[in-house]
Coordinates of C-alpha atoms and ligand atoms in Angstrom, one line a residue:
M130 CA 0.1 0.1 0.0
R131 CA 2.6 2.3 1.2
F132 CA 4.7 1.3 -2.1
F133 CA 1.7 2.0 -4.2
K134 CA 1.1 5.6 -2.8
T135 CA 5.0 6.3 -3.2
L136 CA 4.7 5.2 -6.7
A137 CA 1.3 6.7 -7.6
A138 CA 2.7 10.0 -6.0
S139 CA 5.9 10.0 -8.1
L140 CA 4.0 9.0 -11.3
L141 CA 1.9 12.3 -10.6
G142 CA 4.9 14.5 -10.2
L143 CA 6.6 13.0 -13.1
T144 CA 3.1 13.7 -15.1
S145 CA 3.1 17.4 -14.0
V146 CA 6.8 18.0 -14.8
V147 CA 6.3 16.7 -18.4
S148 CA 2.9 18.6 -18.9
A149 CA 4.5 22.0 -17.7
A150 CA 6.0 23.7 -20.7
T151 CA 9.4 24.1 -20.4
Y152 CA 12.3 25.8 -22.2
S153 CA 16.3 26.2 -22.8
N154 CA 18.2 29.3 -23.6
P155 CA 19.5 30.3 -26.1
L156 CA 16.0 31.1 -28.0
K157 CA 18.2 32.0 -30.9
T158 CA 21.7 31.2 -31.5
T159 CA 23.1 34.2 -33.9
D160 CA 21.5 37.3 -34.8
G161 CA 20.1 37.4 -31.4
S162 CA 20.9 40.8 -30.4
D163 CA 18.4 43.5 -29.2
P164 CA 15.8 40.9 -28.7
H165 CA 12.1 42.2 -28.2
I166 CA 9.2 39.8 -27.5
A167 CA 5.5 40.8 -27.4
W168 CA 2.7 38.0 -26.0
S169 CA -0.4 38.6 -27.6
G170 CA -3.7 36.3 -28.9
G171 CA -1.8 32.9 -28.4
Y172 CA 1.8 33.7 -29.7
Y173 CA 4.8 34.9 -28.8
Y174 CA 6.3 37.5 -31.7
L175 CA 10.1 37.8 -31.5
M176 CA 12.2 40.3 -33.0
T177 CA 16.1 40.6 -33.4
T178 CA 18.4 43.1 -35.1
T179 CA 19.5 41.6 -38.6
W180 CA 20.9 44.9 -39.6
S181 CA 19.6 44.2 -43.0
D182 CA 15.6 43.9 -42.9
L183 CA 13.1 43.4 -40.1
R184 CA 11.8 40.0 -39.3
I185 CA 8.9 38.3 -37.1
T186 CA 9.5 34.9 -35.6
R187 CA 6.1 33.4 -34.0
A188 CA 5.3 30.6 -31.8
T189 CA 2.8 29.1 -29.4
T190 CA 5.6 28.5 -26.9
L191 CA 8.9 30.2 -25.5
N192 CA 10.7 27.3 -26.7
G193 CA 8.9 26.9 -29.8
L194 CA 10.4 30.4 -31.1
K195 CA 13.6 28.2 -31.8
T196 CA 11.6 26.9 -34.5
G197 CA 9.2 29.3 -35.3
E198 CA 7.1 30.6 -38.3
T199 CA 9.6 33.7 -39.5
K200 CA 8.5 36.3 -41.8
V201 CA 10.4 39.3 -43.4
V202 CA 7.6 42.1 -42.7
W203 CA 10.1 45.0 -44.0
K204 CA 12.7 46.2 -46.1
D205 CA 14.0 49.2 -47.6
T206 CA 15.7 50.6 -51.0
N207 CA 16.0 54.4 -49.6
T208 CA 19.7 54.6 -48.9
S209 CA 19.1 56.9 -45.9
R210 CA 16.9 54.3 -43.8
C211 CA 17.9 50.8 -45.8
C212 CA 20.7 49.9 -43.9
N213 CA 22.2 49.1 -40.3
I214 CA 18.6 48.5 -39.1
W215 CA 18.4 47.8 -35.4
A216 CA 16.5 47.0 -32.2
P217 CA 12.6 46.4 -33.8
E218 CA 10.1 46.5 -31.2
L219 CA 6.3 45.6 -31.4
H220 CA 4.1 47.8 -29.5
Y221 CA 0.1 48.2 -29.3
L222 CA -1.4 51.6 -29.3
D223 CA -5.0 52.6 -30.4
G224 CA -6.2 49.6 -32.0
A225 CA -2.8 48.6 -33.9
W226 CA 0.5 47.3 -33.9
Y227 CA 3.4 49.3 -34.8
I228 CA 7.1 48.4 -35.3
Y229 CA 9.9 50.9 -33.8
Y230 CA 13.3 50.5 -35.4
T231 CA 16.7 52.2 -36.0
A232 CA 17.7 52.7 -39.6
G233 CA 20.2 54.6 -41.3
N234 CA 22.6 54.5 -44.4
S235 CA 25.1 51.9 -45.3
A236 CA 28.3 54.0 -45.1
N237 CA 28.5 54.9 -41.5
L238 CA 26.4 54.9 -38.1
D239 CA 25.8 58.7 -38.4
G240 CA 22.6 58.3 -40.0
Q241 CA 20.9 56.5 -37.2
R242 CA 17.2 57.4 -37.0
P243 CA 14.4 55.8 -35.2
H244 CA 11.1 55.0 -37.3
V245 CA 7.7 53.5 -37.0
L246 CA 6.0 51.1 -39.5
K247 CA 1.9 50.7 -38.9
G248 CA 0.6 47.2 -39.1
G249 CA -3.0 45.9 -38.2
A250 CA -5.1 44.5 -35.5
T251 CA -2.5 41.4 -34.9
P252 CA 1.4 41.6 -34.8
W253 CA 1.1 39.1 -38.3
D254 CA -0.5 41.7 -40.2
S255 CA 1.2 43.5 -43.0
F256 CA 3.0 46.8 -42.3
S257 CA 3.8 49.8 -43.8
Y258 CA 6.0 53.1 -43.6
L259 CA 4.6 55.5 -41.3
A260 CA 7.3 57.9 -39.9
Q261 CA 10.5 59.3 -38.8
L262 CA 10.3 60.3 -35.4
T263 CA 13.6 62.5 -35.3
N264 CA 16.1 64.4 -37.2
T265 CA 19.1 63.6 -34.8
W266 CA 20.9 60.5 -34.2
A267 CA 18.9 58.4 -32.2
I268 CA 18.6 54.6 -31.5
D269 CA 16.6 52.0 -29.7
G270 CA 13.4 53.5 -29.3
S271 CA 10.4 52.4 -27.0
I272 CA 7.4 53.2 -25.7
L273 CA 7.0 54.3 -22.2
R274 CA 3.5 54.7 -20.7
F275 CA 1.6 56.5 -17.9
S276 CA -2.0 56.6 -17.4
S277 CA -1.6 60.3 -15.6
W278 CA 0.5 61.6 -18.3
G279 CA 0.3 59.7 -21.3
N280 CA 2.9 57.8 -23.8
Y281 CA 6.5 59.0 -24.0
F282 CA 9.2 58.0 -26.5
V283 CA 12.1 56.8 -25.1
Y284 CA 15.7 56.3 -26.9
S285 CA 19.2 56.7 -26.5
C286 CA 20.9 60.0 -28.0
F287 CA 24.0 62.3 -27.3
S288 CA 24.0 65.0 -24.4
G289 CA 27.4 66.4 -25.4
S290 CA 29.7 63.3 -26.2
L291 CA 27.8 61.2 -23.6
Q292 CA 25.5 58.4 -25.1
S293 CA 22.7 59.3 -22.9
L294 CA 18.6 58.3 -22.6
C295 CA 16.2 61.0 -24.3
I296 CA 12.7 61.2 -23.5
A297 CA 10.0 63.1 -25.2
P298 CA 5.9 62.9 -25.4
L299 CA 4.7 60.3 -28.2
T300 CA 1.9 63.0 -29.5
S301 CA 0.6 60.2 -31.9
P302 CA 2.1 56.7 -33.1
G303 CA 4.3 58.8 -35.8
K304 CA 5.1 62.1 -33.9
I305 CA 7.1 63.2 -30.7
G306 CA 7.1 66.3 -28.9
T307 CA 9.9 68.4 -27.6
A308 CA 12.6 65.9 -25.9
K309 CA 14.3 66.4 -23.3
V310 CA 17.7 64.9 -21.7
L311 CA 16.1 62.2 -19.1
S312 CA 19.7 60.8 -17.9
T313 CA 23.6 60.4 -18.4
P314 CA 25.5 57.7 -17.7
T315 CA 27.9 58.7 -14.7
A316 CA 28.0 55.8 -12.8
S317 CA 31.7 54.1 -13.0
W318 CA 29.7 51.0 -14.1
E319 CA 28.0 52.6 -17.1
K320 CA 31.4 54.2 -18.2
V321 CA 33.3 50.8 -19.3
G322 CA 34.9 51.0 -23.0
N323 CA 32.7 54.2 -23.5
P324 CA 29.7 56.2 -21.3
V325 CA 26.7 54.3 -22.8
M326 CA 23.1 54.4 -21.7
E327 CA 20.7 52.8 -24.4
G328 CA 18.2 50.1 -25.4
P329 CA 15.5 51.4 -22.7
A330 CA 12.4 49.0 -21.7
A331 CA 9.5 49.7 -20.0
M332 CA 8.3 47.4 -16.7
Y333 CA 5.2 48.0 -14.7
H334 CA 4.2 46.2 -11.5
D335 CA 2.6 46.6 -8.6
G336 CA 2.0 50.0 -9.2
K337 CA 5.0 51.0 -9.9
T338 CA 6.8 52.3 -13.4
F339 CA 10.2 51.1 -14.2
L340 CA 12.8 51.7 -16.8
S341 CA 15.6 49.6 -17.5
Y342 CA 18.1 50.2 -20.1
S343 CA 21.7 48.8 -20.9
A344 CA 25.1 50.6 -19.9
S345 CA 28.5 50.7 -20.9
Y346 CA 30.1 49.7 -24.4
C347 CA 29.2 46.7 -25.9
W348 CA 32.5 45.3 -27.1
T349 CA 33.2 44.9 -23.2
S350 CA 32.3 42.4 -20.4
S351 CA 30.7 45.4 -18.1
Y352 CA 27.8 45.7 -20.5
S353 CA 24.6 45.1 -18.3
L354 CA 21.5 46.7 -17.1
G355 CA 20.8 49.9 -15.1
L356 CA 17.1 50.7 -13.7
L357 CA 15.3 54.0 -13.5
T358 CA 12.6 53.5 -11.1
W359 CA 9.8 56.5 -11.0
N360 CA 9.4 58.3 -7.9
G361 CA 5.4 57.9 -9.0
S362 CA 4.2 61.5 -9.0
G363 CA 7.1 63.8 -10.4
D364 CA 6.7 64.7 -14.4
P365 CA 8.3 61.6 -16.2
S366 CA 10.6 63.6 -18.7
L367 CA 12.3 65.1 -15.5
S368 CA 15.5 63.3 -14.3
A369 CA 14.8 64.4 -10.6
S370 CA 11.3 61.9 -10.8
W371 CA 13.8 58.9 -11.1
K372 CA 16.3 57.1 -9.2
K373 CA 19.2 55.2 -10.7
T374 CA 20.0 51.8 -9.6
G375 CA 22.5 49.3 -10.9
P376 CA 24.5 47.4 -12.4
F377 CA 22.3 44.0 -12.6
L378 CA 22.0 41.1 -14.7
T379 CA 26.2 41.3 -15.2
S380 CA 28.4 38.6 -17.0
K381 CA 27.8 35.2 -15.4
N382 CA 27.9 31.6 -16.4
G383 CA 29.8 32.2 -19.7
N384 CA 27.3 34.7 -20.7
Y385 CA 29.0 37.9 -21.0
G386 CA 27.9 41.3 -21.8
P387 CA 24.2 40.9 -21.0
G388 CA 21.6 43.2 -21.6
H389 CA 19.8 45.1 -24.5
N390 CA 16.8 43.7 -23.3
G391 CA 12.4 43.6 -23.5
F392 CA 10.1 42.8 -21.2
F393 CA 6.9 40.7 -21.9
Q394 CA 4.1 39.0 -20.0
S395 CA 3.5 35.2 -19.6
P396 CA 0.3 33.9 -21.1
N397 CA -1.9 34.1 -18.3
G398 CA -0.5 37.9 -17.2
K399 CA 0.9 36.7 -13.8
E400 CA 4.7 36.9 -14.6
I401 CA 7.0 39.5 -16.1
W402 CA 9.7 38.0 -18.2
N403 CA 13.1 39.4 -19.5
V404 CA 14.5 38.7 -23.0
F405 CA 17.8 40.1 -23.4
H406 CA 21.0 39.0 -25.6
A407 CA 24.5 37.7 -24.3
T408 CA 27.8 36.7 -26.2
S409 CA 30.1 33.8 -25.4
N410 CA 33.2 36.1 -26.1
S411 CA 34.1 37.3 -22.9
N412 CA 35.5 40.9 -24.7
G413 CA 31.8 41.5 -25.0
A414 CA 30.2 41.6 -28.9
C415 CA 28.4 44.2 -30.6
D416 CA 27.7 42.1 -33.5
G417 CA 25.7 39.1 -34.9
T418 CA 27.0 36.7 -32.4
R419 CA 24.9 37.1 -29.8
Y420 CA 22.4 35.2 -28.9
T421 CA 18.4 35.6 -27.3
M422 CA 17.8 34.5 -23.9
A423 CA 14.7 34.9 -21.8
Q424 CA 14.2 34.5 -17.9
I425 CA 11.5 35.3 -15.7
V426 CA 11.6 38.4 -13.3
N427 CA 11.4 38.1 -9.7
W428 CA 10.6 40.6 -7.0
N429 CA 12.6 41.6 -3.9
S430 CA 10.8 42.3 -0.7
D431 CA 11.0 46.5 -1.4
G432 CA 9.0 45.7 -4.4
S433 CA 12.2 46.1 -6.8
P434 CA 13.0 43.8 -9.6
N435 CA 15.1 41.1 -9.4
F436 CA 16.5 40.1 -13.1
G437 CA 19.0 37.4 -11.4
S438 CA 22.2 36.2 -13.5
P439 CA 22.2 34.7 -17.0
G440 CA 21.7 31.5 -16.6
K441 CA 23.9 28.4 -18.1
L442 CA 22.9 27.6 -21.6
G443 CA 21.3 24.5 -22.3
T444 CA 19.5 24.1 -18.7
T445 CA 15.6 23.2 -18.8
L446 CA 13.7 25.4 -17.3
A447 CA 10.0 26.3 -16.1
G448 CA 8.4 28.1 -19.1
P449 CA 6.0 31.2 -18.8
S450 CA 3.1 30.1 -16.3
G451 CA -0.4 29.5 -18.7
E452 CA 1.5 28.2 -21.4
Ligands
LIG59 C1 13.7 58.3 -47.6 O1 14.1 58.5 -46.4 C2 14.5 59.9 -45.8 C3 14.5 59.5 -44.5 O2 13.3 58.9 -43.5 C4 13.3 60.9 -46.2 O3 13.2 62.1 -45.6 C5 12.7 60.6 -47.5 O4 11.7 61.4 -48.1 C6 12.8 59.4 -48.2 N1 12.4 59.4 -49.5 C7 11.7 58.8 -50.5 C8 11.7 59.1 -51.9 O5 10.5 58.2 -49.6
LIG60 C1 9.2 63.2 -7.4 O1 10.0 64.0 -8.3 C2 9.7 65.2 -8.3 C3 10.7 66.1 -9.2 O2 10.3 65.7 -10.6 C4 9.2 65.7 -7.0 O3 9.2 67.2 -7.3 C5 8.7 65.4 -6.2 O4 8.4 65.7 -4.6 C6 8.6 63.8 -6.2 N1 7.8 63.3 -5.1 C7 8.3 62.0 -4.4 C8 7.0 61.2 -3.9 O5 9.2 61.7 -4.1

């Protein structure tokens, strides 16, 4: 009897382990840079930097993204925005999906500008060109939302010689208002190789608003995440309304320079997940050798996010809840 109970319990345990969705990293082995995932209507939609076009991979499970259905959604023959296509992100605004991305010319990186494509009611609908958002050098644009202040466009910009974070009201999906410098790289962990703040990503939890970003130069192993936490009442376009902490998600387990992340929700909406890139090169990397990883965000008792460390590749992990 005792034996059968134990057997039954272990069989049940086994069943639950087998039926829970699992995944392992990396989700994308090459050209996995600057990843962004949106969960919508039963699919995960992954975009990464390819340099030459914009493509979306979709799958119903996180692990399924490794072999997911992929389609190219944009290529451009206009020489001022054909090339060096970086950091695409899917955002839903006013009933339609938009792709915010960076593009420039083929000769150098001086022409990098933020652009946006307009899509349809699902991320799998077709996209058409909508607008360029700035006339100055700007990369890694993302959307930051407030119920009381409206939507903002946040991106990486130059403040003097410092690659910093800028913020501007998003007056419509293809237009921004006056931009301000939100934060400059002044901490030692933001200045390794070069002073850099880039790849901002907004996250909302328990009434708090956070803006993560990537700090230091990508060709170093010090590339990692920083965090700005909104104070809950001040004008979001003023740096005084935010508190900076970091570094987080630093190099570990053979994963170097983890960063340029995005956040997405689990299918049941209960968890926030972090998707980011890293490299096996101990000097860091800024190229297509970077791979895509995803991990759950945990929470500290003071309400701040715990990003943990990039885990060993190939480890089987529990997938997002509700898969
Ligand atoms: C090419 O792109 C630039 C930058 O976005 C834009 O100003 C220009 O109007 C475009 N040219 C054409 C022919 O669409
Ligand atoms: C939030 O920041 C603003 C400055 O932008 C400040 O005036 C306000 O007192 C701060 N509020 C809290 C609750 O710290």
